[in-house]
Amino acid sequence: MDLLALLLVGFFAAGASMFAGADIGAALRTGAFKGDQQRRTALAGFGTLCLSHEVWIVATAALVNAFYATAEESLFLRAYPWIVLLLLGWLARNAGLWLRGRVNSRVWRWLCDRALIGGARVFAASWGVVLAYASGGAWWAMAANALALPLLLARHGNAYLRLRLHEGPRPLRARPLLLGVLLTLGASGAGFTVALATGLLAALALLTSDEMAQQNRDFPALAATAAAVLTPLLPAAVSIPAHGAAAGVLGPVGTTAVIMLPFLLTAQALTWWIFRHRVRAPMYL
Amino acid sequence: MSNDLLLARLQFAFTAAGHYMFVVLTLGLAALLCLMQTRAVLGHPTLRTARMEAVRFWGQIYIINYGLGIVTGLVMELQFGLTWPGLSQTAGEVFGIPLAVEALVAFFLESTLLGLWIFGWDRIAPLAHTAILWGIALTAYASVVFILIANGFLQDPAGVRMQDGVIKLESLTAFAGNPAGLVAVPHIIFGSLLAAGAVMAGLSAAQLRRRHLRAPEEVRLFESSLRWGFTAFCVAVAPVAAFGTLQWDILQPAKFASWQGDTAALAAIQADAVARFGPGDYLPPAGWVRGAALLMLGCWGVMAVAAATALTTVLVKGKAWLYTRKWMHRLLILVAPVPFVAVLGGWIFREVGRQPWIIHELVTTASAASHAGAGDRLFSFVAFSTVFALLVLINWWLIIRHARRHPSAVSLGSRQPAEVSSWIS
């Protein structure tokens, strides 16, 4: 039963990292689009699927709260201000994204852009710190992760935008060495082997992504950055389950999750299918 | 009560109240939009475009409100771990269930469907698009049920037992079927309909005050929306009170005694509690509890009178009086914020009235509070309270601003240029 809990949390956390992470990364990259039309087109590029992707974060949080309540409690106590920053960053990113197009004023748009990009940056950095806390890292592990996650997510977001937009951004240099080292340091709390594995896998995935981008193969490039974005979860995945999953809650919630999974995945796939075309013009946002 | 505990409670109170300010409008407006869009799609084809324009106009208000509401929701989800870890410690096995099911079932589907509804306006067949909106409304109500099951557990635990300091689930059906939670559901549903109706009627009335600045078809749109909002308001005003009264019987004794101001009963409850649980203060702040209940009921009185007055006028003088009389417009505009004050009173009554218990007669609020440092606590309190207050203000500024424009100036569902090849390249 403990395995089921781990699989479920892992599944939704992976989804959250790949999908919601792409939206955070894309938000980080909006600054690269100059001119209001281009920027609004970029927002439409990732904004249409943003709502569908956010749900993965909520589902992960709810499952961690249900299955690993004790571990969550101890993590939240230690990482308290970083959890608050994480939420504030996410709040700001969402506010900037959804409110930007509602008022036709340059000042308003500037403010919303700052909220959008700044919020995404705060979210990514705080997420890195929280992951380091989760794997029991020292202060320098947290610092390394705080630097690494925004860079990593930005690359993932860039690859995502290259796929979603008719006129996507130029490929971003993957920096596999820098990110590999930073992620290894960030994962150090989980022990030498796990940390090394994290860094190596991330570096490998990023190298692949670079190569695919050079060959103009956008979808494989995105798949590679997606794999890279999953690696920081490894040290946390190793550390959290050591606390054990709450027994009584696994039955009702686990069953619900397993039953709902086909419906949830169908709804997601339907959304991706409907919005499969590349975006070339602004939309509601 | 220590400063720390007060800060924790205030933070939760402000964020929960802030979150609910968004939710109450989302719930009611989703139902109204469903009915409006269904009528547009299934009704006479020549009227469809005009009716869909109204759906787009109010739909954009719905989205402005929803987008900010989601993030406030996630803050709530994580606040249980941040502010009340003792709750997870003692009742984690049980309390986490309805919250997790809400996130997995209701919210996951609702948010995905909403993305489809907003951005798929011209790509999805009208019937399917309407069905998606129905899905959104139904999943929103499902959320209400799950959240109230969780809250009902706090008010009056059922289907559980305490074992070695941990609360264990005994009967899932008793836990989920707890009347303390479920009886509140129709009250919430009609309350949200009341709020949405009042807002739609009020904002439409504001537009009709300047009908000379609007084209005839725009005037017709707002007259129609006024009808929708006013009908919803009148339909909901009695049931919300009726379902509210059903709850008087299942209130905690201390809450009921506080509302009645029955000092003798309160003293008896306190003495009984000391005998059962040891020394301590087992009474809620009676003044606040009674005050909140009076606020809620007073607001309802105002709304009932307003509804009765307006409805009688319409029945005697005809619908035109709704659309043209200045005093009617002023009445509807003034009544629009009243439901929001009422729901605040209601929630304060419900939640402050169960203090000092976080789980009635099992766990005190004080024992469930986090041991985070004072600095951390102050930081989160100031940060969340400020940001939530700001969001509520921005939300209403945008909504009112949007509601004063021409219906044609709506971004939602406006025609977009065709797109190019698939991303599966």
XYZ file of C-alpha atoms in Angstrom, chain A residues 85-284:
200
model
C 7.110 32.697 -0.849
C 6.212 29.811 -3.160
C 2.528 30.588 -2.797
C 3.059 34.322 -3.184
C 5.108 33.770 -6.332
C 2.423 31.577 -7.803
C -0.260 34.098 -6.853
C 1.693 36.884 -8.536
C 2.302 34.852 -11.708
C -1.378 34.020 -12.027
C -2.518 37.544 -11.281
C -0.122 38.944 -13.880
C -1.181 36.390 -16.492
C -4.950 36.671 -16.122
C -5.231 40.377 -15.438
C -2.787 41.671 -18.013
C -5.271 41.989 -20.847
C -8.093 43.454 -18.781
C -6.914 47.091 -18.722
C -5.587 48.893 -21.774
C -2.744 50.807 -20.169
C 1.018 50.569 -20.595
C 1.589 51.004 -16.865
C -0.876 48.210 -16.100
C 0.777 45.893 -18.607
C 4.216 46.696 -17.187
C 3.006 45.929 -13.656
C 1.409 42.671 -14.764
C 4.571 41.650 -16.611
C 6.621 42.253 -13.467
C 4.158 40.153 -11.476
C 4.145 37.439 -14.146
C 7.914 37.134 -14.575
C 8.901 38.040 -11.013
C 6.291 35.726 -9.564
C 7.507 32.859 -11.736
C 11.089 33.513 -10.640
C 10.143 33.566 -6.951
C 8.100 30.394 -7.418
C 10.913 28.534 -9.174
C 13.588 29.574 -6.675
C 11.382 28.792 -3.661
C 10.439 25.448 -5.162
C 14.145 24.655 -5.404
C 14.689 25.572 -1.769
C 11.706 23.491 -0.629
C 12.998 20.479 -2.570
C 16.381 20.886 -0.883
C 14.665 21.038 2.509
C 12.699 17.901 1.616
C 15.888 15.973 0.942
C 17.588 17.336 4.059
C 20.117 19.531 2.335
C 22.373 22.139 3.951
C 22.123 25.864 3.265
C 24.405 25.660 0.217
C 22.255 22.902 -1.244
C 19.279 25.221 -0.943
C 21.206 28.059 -2.577
C 22.305 25.798 -5.423
C 18.763 24.620 -6.017
C 17.426 28.167 -5.802
C 19.760 29.071 -8.663
C 19.225 25.878 -10.633
C 15.438 25.574 -10.738
C 14.712 28.906 -12.470
C 17.413 28.151 -15.077
C 16.128 24.605 -15.573
C 12.482 25.594 -15.835
C 13.339 28.444 -18.204
C 14.907 25.948 -20.601
C 11.906 23.691 -20.374
C 9.586 26.659 -20.886
C 11.569 27.809 -23.894
C 11.369 24.393 -25.535
C 7.643 24.412 -24.804
C 7.127 27.809 -26.434
C 9.118 26.725 -29.499
C 6.540 24.002 -29.936
C 3.445 26.032 -29.134
C 4.140 29.173 -31.131
C 4.123 29.723 -34.867
C 7.096 32.021 -34.378
C 8.812 30.555 -31.364
C 11.836 31.914 -29.517
C 15.397 30.910 -30.388
C 16.655 27.830 -28.591
C 18.198 28.537 -25.212
C 21.673 27.133 -24.533
C 21.067 24.203 -22.239
C 24.159 24.643 -20.010
C 24.209 20.962 -18.972
C 27.438 21.267 -17.005
C 26.367 24.233 -14.893
C 22.941 22.822 -14.189
C 24.297 19.340 -13.558
C 26.684 20.667 -10.920
C 24.081 22.911 -9.301
C 21.505 20.121 -9.167
C 24.030 17.705 -7.703
C 24.800 20.220 -4.974
C 21.105 20.811 -4.470
C 20.428 17.115 -4.063
C 23.347 16.540 -1.691
C 21.050 16.065 1.278
C 19.896 12.742 -0.097
C 23.336 11.209 -0.158
C 26.201 11.083 -2.641
C 24.812 8.478 -5.059
C 21.401 10.046 -5.423
C 22.892 13.530 -5.794
C 25.293 12.383 -8.482
C 22.536 10.519 -10.296
C 20.342 13.629 -10.230
C 23.039 15.835 -11.678
C 24.157 13.346 -14.297
C 20.669 12.550 -15.514
C 19.814 16.229 -15.728
C 23.014 16.997 -17.657
C 22.371 14.117 -20.046
C 18.801 15.176 -20.662
C 19.856 18.765 -21.290
C 22.597 17.700 -23.700
C 20.017 15.687 -25.613
C 17.679 18.647 -25.639
C 20.429 20.889 -27.046
C 21.176 18.360 -29.778
C 17.520 17.963 -30.719
C 17.028 21.733 -30.827
C 20.005 22.083 -33.137
C 18.442 19.537 -35.447
C 15.190 21.516 -35.293
C 13.340 18.593 -33.765
C 11.150 20.498 -31.349
C 9.096 17.732 -29.770
C 12.057 15.506 -28.807
C 13.769 18.632 -27.445
C 10.761 19.259 -25.210
C 10.660 15.633 -24.107
C 14.308 15.892 -23.125
C 13.823 19.074 -21.075
C 10.800 17.401 -19.476
C 13.034 14.556 -18.385
C 15.541 17.091 -17.047
C 12.823 18.831 -15.049
C 11.913 15.533 -13.352
C 15.384 14.962 -11.942
C 15.170 17.370 -8.948
C 12.267 15.238 -7.708
C 14.573 12.251 -7.224
C 16.166 13.277 -3.917
C 12.745 14.198 -2.486
C 11.256 10.935 -3.744
C 13.954 9.053 -1.870
C 13.605 11.017 1.387
C 9.887 11.576 1.936
C 8.527 8.014 1.838
C 10.931 7.080 4.633
C 8.316 8.620 6.890
C 5.703 6.130 5.761
C 2.246 6.769 4.418
C -0.823 7.217 6.642
C -2.623 3.896 6.651
C -6.286 4.818 7.063
C -6.366 7.372 4.302
C -4.832 5.220 1.577
C -8.018 3.237 1.056
C -10.528 5.985 0.245
C -8.131 8.398 -1.419
C -6.081 5.769 -3.207
C -9.190 4.166 -4.639
C -10.591 7.531 -5.708
C -7.322 8.428 -7.386
C -7.077 5.155 -9.279
C -10.706 5.330 -10.418
C -10.450 8.982 -11.444
C -7.156 8.586 -13.275
C -8.615 7.507 -16.660
C -11.125 10.375 -16.586
C -8.515 12.939 -15.584
C -6.090 11.793 -18.254
C -8.822 11.748 -20.895
C -9.828 15.302 -19.986
C -6.201 16.414 -20.231
C -5.649 14.637 -23.535
C -8.843 16.166 -24.894
C -7.579 19.620 -23.953
C -4.209 19.035 -25.618
C -5.939 17.729 -28.722
C -8.282 20.705 -28.996
C -5.436 23.185 -28.578
C -2.945 21.249 -30.654
C -2.409 23.997 -33.250
C 0.481 26.400 -33.001
C -0.567 29.824 -31.836
C 0.080 32.784 -34.092
C -2.113 35.519 -32.589
C -3.174 36.781 -29.158
C -6.201 35.297 -27.457
C -8.299 36.197 -24.397
